[in-house]
PDB file of C-alpha atoms and ligand atoms in Angstrom:
ATOM      1  CA  UNK W  25     125.733  13.073  88.974  1.00  0.00           C
ATOM      2  CA  UNK W  26     129.273  11.769  88.546  1.00  0.00           C
ATOM      3  CA  UNK W  27     129.040  12.111  84.761  1.00  0.00           C
ATOM      4  CA  UNK W  28     127.685  15.651  84.978  1.00  0.00           C
ATOM      5  CA  UNK W  29     130.495  16.592  87.320  1.00  0.00           C
ATOM      6  CA  UNK W  30     132.986  15.502  84.676  1.00  0.00           C
ATOM      7  CA  UNK W  31     131.552  18.211  82.432  1.00  0.00           C
ATOM      8  CA  UNK W  32     133.373  21.556  82.617  1.00  0.00           C
ATOM      9  CA  UNK W  33     131.306  24.223  84.407  1.00  0.00           C
ATOM     10  CA  UNK W  34     129.434  21.388  86.136  1.00  0.00           C
ATOM     11  CA  UNK W  35     131.775  20.652  89.056  1.00  0.00           C
ATOM     12  CA  UNK W  36     130.799  21.417  92.660  1.00  0.00           C
ATOM     13  CA  UNK W  37     130.341  25.119  93.027  1.00  0.00           C
ATOM     14  CA  UNK W  38     129.595  27.569  95.785  1.00  0.00           C
ATOM     15  CA  UNK W  39     126.807  27.085  98.303  1.00  0.00           C
ATOM     16  CA  UNK W  40     124.226  29.352  96.675  1.00  0.00           C
ATOM     17  CA  UNK W  41     122.164  29.876  99.843  1.00  0.00           C
ATOM     18  CA  UNK W  42     119.000  30.071  97.764  1.00  0.00           C
ATOM     19  CA  UNK W  43     116.773  30.434 100.829  1.00  0.00           C
ATOM     20  CA  UNK W  44     118.732  33.188 102.582  1.00  0.00           C
ATOM     21  CA  UNK W  45     119.455  35.190  99.432  1.00  0.00           C
ATOM     22  CA  UNK W  46     115.749  36.051  99.087  1.00  0.00           C
ATOM     23  CA  UNK W  47     116.287  38.525 101.943  1.00  0.00           C
ATOM     24  CA  UNK W  48     117.747  41.887 100.852  1.00  0.00           C
ATOM     25  CA  UNK W  49     119.057  42.424 104.403  1.00  0.00           C
ATOM     26  CA  UNK W  50     120.935  39.121 104.350  1.00  0.00           C
ATOM     27  CA  UNK W  51     122.450  39.949 100.940  1.00  0.00           C
ATOM     28  CA  UNK W  52     123.536  43.401 102.228  1.00  0.00           C
ATOM     29  CA  UNK W  53     125.192  41.710 105.211  1.00  0.00           C
ATOM     30  CA  UNK W  54     127.155  39.375 102.896  1.00  0.00           C
ATOM     31  CA  UNK W  55     128.101  42.245 100.590  1.00  0.00           C
ATOM     32  CA  UNK W  56     129.340  44.418 103.466  1.00  0.00           C
ATOM     33  CA  UNK W  57     131.239  41.633 105.253  1.00  0.00           C
ATOM     34  CA  UNK W  58     134.969  42.498 105.401  1.00  0.00           C
ATOM     35  CA  UNK W  59     135.892  39.168 103.820  1.00  0.00           C
ATOM     36  CA  UNK W  60     133.436  39.493 100.876  1.00  0.00           C
ATOM     37  CA  UNK W  61     135.112  39.177  97.487  1.00  0.00           C
ATOM     38  CA  UNK W  62     134.029  40.597  94.132  1.00  0.00           C
ATOM     39  CA  UNK W  63     134.751  39.342  90.639  1.00  0.00           C
ATOM     40  CA  UNK W  64     134.789  42.217  88.121  1.00  0.00           C
ATOM     41  CA  UNK W  65     133.144  41.155  84.858  1.00  0.00           C
ATOM     42  CA  UNK W  66     132.463  43.032  81.642  1.00  0.00           C
ATOM     43  CA  UNK W  67     130.198  41.885  78.794  1.00  0.00           C
ATOM     44  CA  UNK W  68     130.811  38.205  79.501  1.00  0.00           C
ATOM     45  CA  UNK W  69     134.519  38.488  80.324  1.00  0.00           C
ATOM     46  CA  UNK W  70     135.988  38.185  83.829  1.00  0.00           C
ATOM     47  CA  UNK W  71     139.074  39.704  85.387  1.00  0.00           C
ATOM     48  CA  UNK W  72     141.920  37.180  85.516  1.00  0.00           C
ATOM     49  CA  UNK W  73     145.181  37.682  87.321  1.00  0.00           C
ATOM     50  CA  UNK W  74     147.742  35.195  86.046  1.00  0.00           C
ATOM     51  CA  UNK W  75     145.817  31.922  85.962  1.00  0.00           C
ATOM     52  CA  UNK W  76     143.168  32.645  88.604  1.00  0.00           C
ATOM     53  CA  UNK W  77     140.097  34.816  88.910  1.00  0.00           C
ATOM     54  CA  UNK W  78     140.845  38.229  90.429  1.00  0.00           C
ATOM     55  CA  UNK W  79     138.635  38.245  93.545  1.00  0.00           C
ATOM     56  CA  UNK W  80     138.867  41.812  94.859  1.00  0.00           C
ATOM     57  CA  UNK W  81     138.048  43.200  98.331  1.00  0.00           C
ATOM     58  CA  UNK W  82     135.919  46.339  98.853  1.00  0.00           C
ATOM     59  CA  UNK W  83     138.920  48.655  98.993  1.00  0.00           C
ATOM     60  CA  UNK W  84     140.022  47.699  95.467  1.00  0.00           C
ATOM     61  CA  UNK W  85     136.697  48.852  93.937  1.00  0.00           C
ATOM     62  CA  UNK W  86     136.056  52.422  92.700  1.00  0.00           C
ATOM     63  CA  UNK W  87     133.542  54.545  94.689  1.00  0.00           C
ATOM     64  CA  UNK W  88     130.534  54.021  92.374  1.00  0.00           C
ATOM     65  CA  UNK W  89     130.558  50.199  92.558  1.00  0.00           C
ATOM     66  CA  UNK W  90     127.451  49.719  94.778  1.00  0.00           C
ATOM     67  CA  UNK W  91     125.375  51.058  91.849  1.00  0.00           C
ATOM     68  CA  UNK W  92     126.679  48.384  89.469  1.00  0.00           C
ATOM     69  CA  UNK W  93     124.708  45.265  88.688  1.00  0.00           C
ATOM     70  CA  UNK W  94     125.859  42.529  91.046  1.00  0.00           C
ATOM     71  CA  UNK W  95     125.069  38.831  91.480  1.00  0.00           C
ATOM     72  CA  UNK W  96     125.567  36.854  94.676  1.00  0.00           C
ATOM     73  CA  UNK W  97     127.238  33.640  93.493  1.00  0.00           C
ATOM     74  CA  UNK W  98     127.264  31.970  96.898  1.00  0.00           C
ATOM     75  CA  UNK W  99     129.635  31.091  99.690  1.00  0.00           C
ATOM     76  CA  UNK W 100     132.805  29.444  98.453  1.00  0.00           C
ATOM     77  CA  UNK W 101     135.676  28.566 100.800  1.00  0.00           C
ATOM     78  CA  UNK W 102     133.745  30.372 103.600  1.00  0.00           C
ATOM     79  CA  UNK W 103     133.815  33.640 101.625  1.00  0.00           C
ATOM     80  CA  UNK W 104     130.767  35.440 100.171  1.00  0.00           C
ATOM     81  CA  UNK W 105     131.349  35.810  96.411  1.00  0.00           C
ATOM     82  CA  UNK W 106     129.788  38.325  94.072  1.00  0.00           C
ATOM     83  CA  UNK W 107     130.119  38.970  90.342  1.00  0.00           C
ATOM     84  CA  UNK W 108     129.970  42.654  89.351  1.00  0.00           C
ATOM     85  CA  UNK W 109     129.220  44.072  85.898  1.00  0.00           C
ATOM     86  CA  UNK W 110     131.829  46.800  85.370  1.00  0.00           C
ATOM     87  CA  UNK W 111     130.639  49.702  83.176  1.00  0.00           C
ATOM     88  CA  UNK W 112     132.816  50.267  80.087  1.00  0.00           C
ATOM     89  CA  UNK W 113     134.203  53.585  81.334  1.00  0.00           C
ATOM     90  CA  UNK W 114     135.371  51.982  84.600  1.00  0.00           C
ATOM     91  CA  UNK W 115     137.278  49.089  83.008  1.00  0.00           C
ATOM     92  CA  UNK W 116     140.626  50.878  83.092  1.00  0.00           C
ATOM     93  CA  UNK W 117     140.416  51.056  86.905  1.00  0.00           C
ATOM     94  CA  UNK W 118     141.110  47.310  86.969  1.00  0.00           C
ATOM     95  CA  UNK W 119     144.105  47.227  84.629  1.00  0.00           C
ATOM     96  CA  UNK W 120     146.529  46.818  87.556  1.00  0.00           C
ATOM     97  CA  UNK W 121     144.557  43.834  88.894  1.00  0.00           C
ATOM     98  CA  UNK W 122     144.592  41.727  85.756  1.00  0.00           C
ATOM     99  CA  UNK W 123     143.010  41.320  82.361  1.00  0.00           C
ATOM    100  CA  UNK W 124     139.376  40.865  81.292  1.00  0.00           C
ATOM    101  CA  UNK W 125     139.333  37.423  79.664  1.00  0.00           C
ATOM    102  CA  UNK W 126     136.714  35.423  77.744  1.00  0.00           C
ATOM    103  CA  UNK W 127     135.387  32.199  79.271  1.00  0.00           C
ATOM    104  CA  UNK W 128     136.447  29.801  76.481  1.00  0.00           C
ATOM    105  CA  UNK W 129     140.202  30.503  76.736  1.00  0.00           C
ATOM    106  CA  UNK W 130     139.866  30.712  80.538  1.00  0.00           C
ATOM    107  CA  UNK W 131     138.473  27.157  80.515  1.00  0.00           C
ATOM    108  CA  UNK W 132     142.010  25.937  79.755  1.00  0.00           C
ATOM    109  CA  UNK W 133     143.548  27.998  82.588  1.00  0.00           C
ATOM    110  CA  UNK W 134     141.210  27.971  85.576  1.00  0.00           C
ATOM    111  CA  UNK W 135     140.350  25.272  88.079  1.00  0.00           C
ATOM    112  CA  UNK W 136     136.907  23.719  87.928  1.00  0.00           C
ATOM    113  CA  UNK W 137     135.402  25.558  90.915  1.00  0.00           C
ATOM    114  CA  UNK W 138     136.495  28.918  89.493  1.00  0.00           C
ATOM    115  CA  UNK W 139     135.085  27.990  86.099  1.00  0.00           C
ATOM    116  CA  UNK W 140     131.713  27.195  87.652  1.00  0.00           C
ATOM    117  CA  UNK W 141     131.667  30.602  89.398  1.00  0.00           C
ATOM    118  CA  UNK W 142     132.700  32.407  86.197  1.00  0.00           C
ATOM    119  CA  UNK W 143     130.035  30.557  84.194  1.00  0.00           C
ATOM    120  CA  UNK W 144     127.335  31.309  86.773  1.00  0.00           C
ATOM    121  CA  UNK W 145     128.158  35.026  86.876  1.00  0.00           C
ATOM    122  CA  UNK W 146     128.426  35.238  83.098  1.00  0.00           C
ATOM    123  CA  UNK W 147     124.981  33.754  82.445  1.00  0.00           C
ATOM    124  CA  UNK W 148     123.146  35.832  85.065  1.00  0.00           C
ATOM    125  CA  UNK W 149     124.842  39.145  84.207  1.00  0.00           C
ATOM    126  CA  UNK W 150     124.031  38.529  80.531  1.00  0.00           C
ATOM    127  CA  UNK W 151     120.375  38.193  81.493  1.00  0.00           C
ATOM    128  CA  UNK W 152     120.502  41.446  83.493  1.00  0.00           C
ATOM    129  CA  UNK W 153     122.022  43.340  80.567  1.00  0.00           C
ATOM    130  CA  UNK W 154     119.102  42.302  78.328  1.00  0.00           C
ATOM    131  CA  UNK W 155     116.315  42.712  80.911  1.00  0.00           C
ATOM    132  CA  UNK W 156     116.712  46.138  82.421  1.00  0.00           C
ATOM    133  CA  UNK W 157     113.104  47.056  81.650  1.00  0.00           C
ATOM    134  CA  UNK W 158     109.874  45.251  82.427  1.00  0.00           C
ATOM    135  CA  UNK W 159     108.516  43.204  79.514  1.00  0.00           C
ATOM    136  CA  UNK W 160     104.987  43.947  80.711  1.00  0.00           C
ATOM    137  CA  UNK W 161     104.944  47.740  81.178  1.00  0.00           C
ATOM    138  CA  UNK W 162     108.358  49.033  80.087  1.00  0.00           C
ATOM    139  CA  UNK W 163     109.297  50.496  83.483  1.00  0.00           C
ATOM    140  CA  UNK W 164     112.835  49.935  84.842  1.00  0.00           C
ATOM    141  CA  UNK W 165     113.063  46.799  87.001  1.00  0.00           C
ATOM    142  CA  UNK W 166     114.837  46.381  90.303  1.00  0.00           C
ATOM    143  CA  UNK W 167     117.234  43.594  91.195  1.00  0.00           C
ATOM    144  CA  UNK W 168     116.023  41.095  93.807  1.00  0.00           C
ATOM    145  CA  UNK W 169     117.233  37.866  95.446  1.00  0.00           C
ATOM    146  CA  UNK W 170     120.886  38.862  95.257  1.00  0.00           C
ATOM    147  CA  UNK W 171     120.680  39.270  91.486  1.00  0.00           C
ATOM    148  CA  UNK W 172     118.702  36.070  90.851  1.00  0.00           C
ATOM    149  CA  UNK W 173     115.457  37.889  90.088  1.00  0.00           C
ATOM    150  CA  UNK W 174     114.192  41.213  88.772  1.00  0.00           C
ATOM    151  CA  UNK W 175     111.105  42.877  90.126  1.00  0.00           C
ATOM    152  CA  UNK W 176     108.691  45.348  88.493  1.00  0.00           C
ATOM    153  CA  UNK W 177     107.795  48.116  90.940  1.00  0.00           C
ATOM    154  CA  UNK W 178     104.776  49.341  88.973  1.00  0.00           C
ATOM    155  CA  UNK W 179     101.747  48.338  91.061  1.00  0.00           C
ATOM    156  CA  UNK W 180      99.476  48.444  88.006  1.00  0.00           C
ATOM    157  CA  UNK W 181     101.658  45.851  86.256  1.00  0.00           C
ATOM    158  CA  UNK W 182     101.069  42.108  86.542  1.00  0.00           C
ATOM    159  CA  UNK W 183     104.677  41.098  85.791  1.00  0.00           C
ATOM    160  CA  UNK W 184     105.897  40.850  89.382  1.00  0.00           C
ATOM    161  CA  UNK W 185     109.225  39.018  89.458  1.00  0.00           C
ATOM    162  CA  UNK W 186     111.099  37.462  86.568  1.00  0.00           C
ATOM    163  CA  UNK W 187     114.016  35.039  86.760  1.00  0.00           C
ATOM    164  CA  UNK W 188     117.181  34.414  84.732  1.00  0.00           C
ATOM    165  CA  UNK W 189     116.342  32.633  81.510  1.00  0.00           C
ATOM    166  CA  UNK W 190     118.009  29.307  80.741  1.00  0.00           C
ATOM    167  CA  UNK W 191     117.667  27.806  77.259  1.00  0.00           C
ATOM    168  CA  UNK W 192     117.586  23.979  77.351  1.00  0.00           C
ATOM    169  CA  UNK W 193     119.329  22.323  74.416  1.00  0.00           C
ATOM    170  CA  UNK W 194     119.741  18.616  73.734  1.00  0.00           C
ATOM    171  CA  UNK W 195     122.954  17.119  72.401  1.00  0.00           C
ATOM    172  CA  UNK W 196     122.991  13.506  71.283  1.00  0.00           C
ATOM    173  CA  UNK W 197     125.401  10.858  70.095  1.00  0.00           C
ATOM    174  CA  UNK W 198     123.410   8.590  67.758  1.00  0.00           C
ATOM    175  CA  UNK W 199     124.731   5.104  67.085  1.00  0.00           C
ATOM    176  CA  UNK W 200     123.877   2.386  64.561  1.00  0.00           C
ATOM    177  CA  UNK W 201     125.514  -0.964  65.305  1.00  0.00           C
ATOM    178  CA  UNK W 202     129.152  -0.160  65.989  1.00  0.00           C
ATOM    179  CA  UNK W 203     129.138   3.229  64.261  1.00  0.00           C
ATOM    180  CA  UNK W 204     128.263   6.698  65.526  1.00  0.00           C
ATOM    181  CA  UNK W 205     126.765   9.654  63.693  1.00  0.00           C
ATOM    182  CA  UNK W 206     128.636  12.967  63.688  1.00  0.00           C
ATOM    183  CA  UNK W 207     127.825  16.114  61.772  1.00  0.00           C
ATOM    184  CA  UNK W 208     129.427  19.433  60.968  1.00  0.00           C
ATOM    185  CA  UNK W 209     127.928  22.906  60.691  1.00  0.00           C
ATOM    186  CA  UNK W 210     128.812  25.251  57.835  1.00  0.00           C
ATOM    187  CA  UNK W 211     130.626  27.776  60.054  1.00  0.00           C
ATOM    188  CA  UNK W 212     132.854  25.318  61.935  1.00  0.00           C
ATOM    189  CA  UNK W 213     136.638  25.037  61.439  1.00  0.00           C
ATOM    190  CA  UNK W 214     137.658  22.672  58.660  1.00  0.00           C
ATOM    191  CA  UNK W 215     137.294  19.010  59.668  1.00  0.00           C
ATOM    192  CA  UNK W 216     135.404  19.641  62.926  1.00  0.00           C
ATOM    193  CA  UNK W 217     132.700  17.016  63.565  1.00  0.00           C
ATOM    194  CA  UNK W 218     130.481  16.704  66.608  1.00  0.00           C
ATOM    195  CA  UNK W 219     127.256  15.327  68.046  1.00  0.00           C
ATOM    196  CA  UNK W 220     123.913  16.642  66.799  1.00  0.00           C
ATOM    197  CA  UNK W 221     122.264  19.290  68.951  1.00  0.00           C
ATOM    198  CA  UNK W 222     119.364  21.700  69.105  1.00  0.00           C
ATOM    199  CA  UNK W 223     117.135  23.765  71.363  1.00  0.00           C
ATOM    200  CA  UNK W 224     114.007  22.391  72.992  1.00  0.00           C
ATOM    201  CA  UNK W 225     110.822  24.077  71.821  1.00  0.00           C
ATOM    202  CA  UNK W 226     107.850  25.044  73.961  1.00  0.00           C
ATOM    203  CA  UNK W 227     105.558  22.085  74.550  1.00  0.00           C
ATOM    204  CA  UNK W 228     108.222  19.428  73.948  1.00  0.00           C
ATOM    205  CA  UNK W 229     109.785  16.849  76.233  1.00  0.00           C
ATOM    206  CA  UNK W 230     113.560  16.524  75.885  1.00  0.00           C
ATOM    207  CA  UNK W 231     113.144  13.079  74.306  1.00  0.00           C
ATOM    208  CA  UNK W 232     110.872  14.570  71.641  1.00  0.00           C
ATOM    209  CA  UNK W 233     113.478  17.273  71.011  1.00  0.00           C
ATOM    210  CA  UNK W 234     116.090  14.541  70.462  1.00  0.00           C
ATOM    211  CA  UNK W 235     113.827  12.756  67.961  1.00  0.00           C
ATOM    212  CA  UNK W 236     112.884  15.947  66.124  1.00  0.00           C
ATOM    213  CA  UNK W 237     116.396  17.399  65.914  1.00  0.00           C
ATOM    214  CA  UNK W 238     118.050  14.197  64.675  1.00  0.00           C
ATOM    215  CA  UNK W 239     115.322  13.758  62.072  1.00  0.00           C
ATOM    216  CA  UNK W 240     115.526  17.391  60.876  1.00  0.00           C
ATOM    217  CA  UNK W 241     119.302  17.420  60.682  1.00  0.00           C
ATOM    218  CA  UNK W 242     120.036  13.891  59.422  1.00  0.00           C
ATOM    219  CA  UNK W 243     116.709  12.381  58.328  1.00  0.00           C
ATOM    220  CA  UNK W 244     117.076   9.540  60.815  1.00  0.00           C
ATOM    221  CA  UNK W 245     114.440   8.336  63.306  1.00  0.00           C
ATOM    222  CA  UNK W 246     115.936   7.368  66.664  1.00  0.00           C
ATOM    223  CA  UNK W 247     114.891   5.185  69.547  1.00  0.00           C
ATOM    224  CA  UNK W 248     116.479   3.976  72.818  1.00  0.00           C
ATOM    225  CA  UNK W 249     117.081   7.548  73.986  1.00  0.00           C
ATOM    226  CA  UNK W 250     119.138   7.465  77.189  1.00  0.00           C
ATOM    227  CA  UNK W 251     120.162  10.437  79.307  1.00  0.00           C
ATOM    228  CA  UNK W 252     123.908  10.807  79.837  1.00  0.00           C
ATOM    229  CA  UNK W 253     124.648  14.070  81.708  1.00  0.00           C
ATOM    230  CA  UNK W 254     124.043  17.800  81.626  1.00  0.00           C
ATOM    231  CA  UNK W 255     126.277  20.840  81.412  1.00  0.00           C
ATOM    232  CA  UNK W 256     125.672  24.518  82.134  1.00  0.00           C
ATOM    233  CA  UNK W 257     126.701  26.213  78.885  1.00  0.00           C
ATOM    234  CA  UNK W 258     126.812  29.970  79.436  1.00  0.00           C
ATOM    235  CA  UNK W 259     127.175  30.966  75.753  1.00  0.00           C
ATOM    236  CA  UNK W 260     125.172  32.878  76.599  1.00  0.00           C
ATOM    237  CA  UNK W 261     122.602  31.067  78.779  1.00  0.00           C
ATOM    238  CA  UNK W 262     122.034  27.427  77.823  1.00  0.00           C
ATOM    239  CA  UNK W 263     121.852  24.132  79.610  1.00  0.00           C
ATOM    240  CA  UNK W 264     123.119  21.274  77.445  1.00  0.00           C
ATOM    241  CA  UNK W 265     121.374  17.962  78.135  1.00  0.00           C
ATOM    242  CA  UNK W 266     123.365  15.050  76.740  1.00  0.00           C
ATOM    243  CA  UNK W 267     121.902  11.768  75.425  1.00  0.00           C
ATOM    244  CA  UNK W 268     122.833   8.618  73.590  1.00  0.00           C
ATOM    245  CA  UNK W 269     120.286   7.229  71.099  1.00  0.00           C
ATOM    246  CA  UNK W 270     119.985   4.417  68.528  1.00  0.00           C
ATOM    247  CA  UNK W 271     119.263   5.028  64.846  1.00  0.00           C
ATOM    248  CA  UNK W 272     116.473   2.991  63.232  1.00  0.00           C
ATOM    249  CA  UNK W 273     118.381   2.976  59.917  1.00  0.00           C
ATOM    250  CA  UNK W 274     121.580   4.495  58.547  1.00  0.00           C
ATOM    251  CA  UNK W 275     120.423   6.398  55.439  1.00  0.00           C
ATOM    252  CA  UNK W 276     121.399  10.021  56.040  1.00  0.00           C
ATOM    253  CA  UNK W 277     119.368  12.834  54.475  1.00  0.00           C
ATOM    254  CA  UNK W 278     120.173  16.421  55.480  1.00  0.00           C
ATOM    255  CA  UNK W 279     116.603  17.721  55.588  1.00  0.00           C
ATOM    256  CA  UNK W 280     117.135  21.197  57.025  1.00  0.00           C
ATOM    257  CA  UNK W 281     120.167  23.337  56.242  1.00  0.00           C
ATOM    258  CA  UNK W 282     121.651  23.067  59.739  1.00  0.00           C
ATOM    259  CA  UNK W 283     124.472  20.683  58.788  1.00  0.00           C
ATOM    260  CA  UNK W 284     126.939  20.819  55.932  1.00  0.00           C
ATOM    261  CA  UNK W 285     127.726  17.125  56.303  1.00  0.00           C
ATOM    262  CA  UNK W 286     126.876  14.153  58.507  1.00  0.00           C
ATOM    263  CA  UNK W 287     128.751  10.854  58.506  1.00  0.00           C
ATOM    264  CA  UNK W 288     128.868   7.475  60.197  1.00  0.00           C
ATOM    265  CA  UNK W 289     132.160   6.571  61.848  1.00  0.00           C
ATOM    266  CA  UNK W 290     133.275   3.285  63.333  1.00  0.00           C
ATOM    267  CA  UNK W 291     135.678   3.670  66.262  1.00  0.00           C
ATOM    268  CA  UNK W 292     138.595   2.638  64.022  1.00  0.00           C
ATOM    269  CA  UNK W 293     137.605   5.041  61.246  1.00  0.00           C
ATOM    270  CA  UNK W 294     137.244   7.882  63.702  1.00  0.00           C
ATOM    271  CA  UNK W 295     140.638   7.179  65.277  1.00  0.00           C
ATOM    272  CA  UNK W 296     142.340   6.993  61.856  1.00  0.00           C
ATOM    273  CA  UNK W 297     140.689  10.179  60.556  1.00  0.00           C
ATOM    274  CA  UNK W 298     141.678  12.086  63.700  1.00  0.00           C
ATOM    275  CA  UNK W 299     145.234  10.725  63.519  1.00  0.00           C
ATOM    276  CA  UNK W 300     145.475  11.805  59.866  1.00  0.00           C
ATOM    277  CA  UNK W 301     144.284  15.308  60.780  1.00  0.00           C
ATOM    278  CA  UNK W 302     141.217  15.045  58.542  1.00  0.00           C
ATOM    279  CA  UNK W 303     138.723  15.081  61.425  1.00  0.00           C
ATOM    280  CA  UNK W 304     138.811  17.310  64.494  1.00  0.00           C
ATOM    281  CA  UNK W 305     136.960  16.271  67.623  1.00  0.00           C
ATOM    282  CA  UNK W 306     134.743  18.753  69.503  1.00  0.00           C
ATOM    283  CA  UNK W 307     136.398  20.893  72.158  1.00  0.00           C
ATOM    284  CA  UNK W 308     137.406  18.919  75.267  1.00  0.00           C
ATOM    285  CA  UNK W 309     135.423  21.408  77.371  1.00  0.00           C
ATOM    286  CA  UNK W 310     132.124  20.346  75.763  1.00  0.00           C
ATOM    287  CA  UNK W 311     129.744  17.576  76.788  1.00  0.00           C
ATOM    288  CA  UNK W 312     129.905  16.482  73.117  1.00  0.00           C
ATOM    289  CA  UNK W 313     133.436  15.269  73.717  1.00  0.00           C
ATOM    290  CA  UNK W 314     132.356  13.337  76.818  1.00  0.00           C
ATOM    291  CA  UNK W 315     129.505  11.662  74.884  1.00  0.00           C
ATOM    292  CA  UNK W 316     131.950  10.539  72.194  1.00  0.00           C
ATOM    293  CA  UNK W 317     134.613   9.532  74.721  1.00  0.00           C
ATOM    294  CA  UNK W 318     132.214   7.282  76.644  1.00  0.00           C
ATOM    295  CA  UNK W 319     131.028   5.603  73.432  1.00  0.00           C
ATOM    296  CA  UNK W 320     134.585   5.140  72.183  1.00  0.00           C
ATOM    297  CA  UNK W 321     135.636   3.579  75.496  1.00  0.00           C
ATOM    298  CA  UNK W 322     133.641   0.506  74.416  1.00  0.00           C
ATOM    299  CA  UNK W 323     136.195  -0.042  71.608  1.00  0.00           C
ATOM    300  CA  UNK W 324     139.497   1.452  72.726  1.00  0.00           C
ATOM    301  CA  UNK W 325     141.325   4.109  74.720  1.00  0.00           C
ATOM    302  CA  UNK W 326     139.577   7.476  74.105  1.00  0.00           C
ATOM    303  CA  UNK W 327     142.891   9.323  74.407  1.00  0.00           C
ATOM    304  CA  UNK W 328     143.623   7.985  70.905  1.00  0.00           C
ATOM    305  CA  UNK W 329     141.030  10.478  69.668  1.00  0.00           C
ATOM    306  CA  UNK W 330     142.794  13.546  70.991  1.00  0.00           C
ATOM    307  CA  UNK W 331     145.846  14.967  69.363  1.00  0.00           C
ATOM    308  CA  UNK W 332     148.614  16.298  71.626  1.00  0.00           C
ATOM    309  CA  UNK W 333     147.634  19.941  71.259  1.00  0.00           C
ATOM    310  CA  UNK W 334     144.048  19.309  72.273  1.00  0.00           C
ATOM    311  CA  UNK W 335     144.764  17.269  75.371  1.00  0.00           C
ATOM    312  CA  UNK W 336     145.472  20.171  77.671  1.00  0.00           C
ATOM    313  CA  UNK W 337     142.268  19.888  79.650  1.00  0.00           C
TER     314      UNK W 337
HETATM  315 ZN1   ZN L 423     105.968  46.057  84.798  1.00  0.00          ZN
END
């Protein structure tokens, strides 16, 4: 738990009140409470005022807001918190309260609790935007459980309730002796290297996903798969599950076209390449960085791997 809490978006968040929120009456009571606060969001962005989330009271919202898609995020600092999806033509109403900002840049500005609330709202509102109609019968669906479910009202339909989708993805730092395996994707900025990763498929355990992904991407069978930590990753709706694993040999073969390059690095090589500006570490907000940091700590001070400009989180 301690390791997962070191991952951005994974720190203690609001009390979600998962039992109470099933009641529409209870949700209405929270929403109508004078101290309720609402976070305006739009297509994955959230309203930021200076370096904090802009939590607005009822009176700051335009008249049509109760019709907007909302999500009860929980009780945080004794205050009921909701995320609201602002329609495009209502965005300008909020200009005086701040600026709609993407989550990645906000990750370098906001405190951890606010980031967890932003990430939660972002993932669930994304799901609502893509699931307005029932997948079974095509009828419009109604929000339930404070925005944590959608319900089909067509009695002839077997769909009933559906829940926000979360895509589990493994991410793994593979080691061989004193070296670790990092790869880079075609689209990444020049020099960026990171851990190998991939989505779990239906019918797979996470350990099997680790074995399959590392083999597909680098041609290397792994063993000694050990869980490290997990991280909600709302881009748009993943859960990253981090592992360390041991390679059975070190002969790299890029079998699928996922990676442009994969390389073994000793701690010293990695430090020197980063210092020379030839290799860029993954973003400090990602669990990939924490996997590498914890491995590197066995050889030296992980801060050696971060250049000044990247240390800001
Ligand atoms: Zn239906």
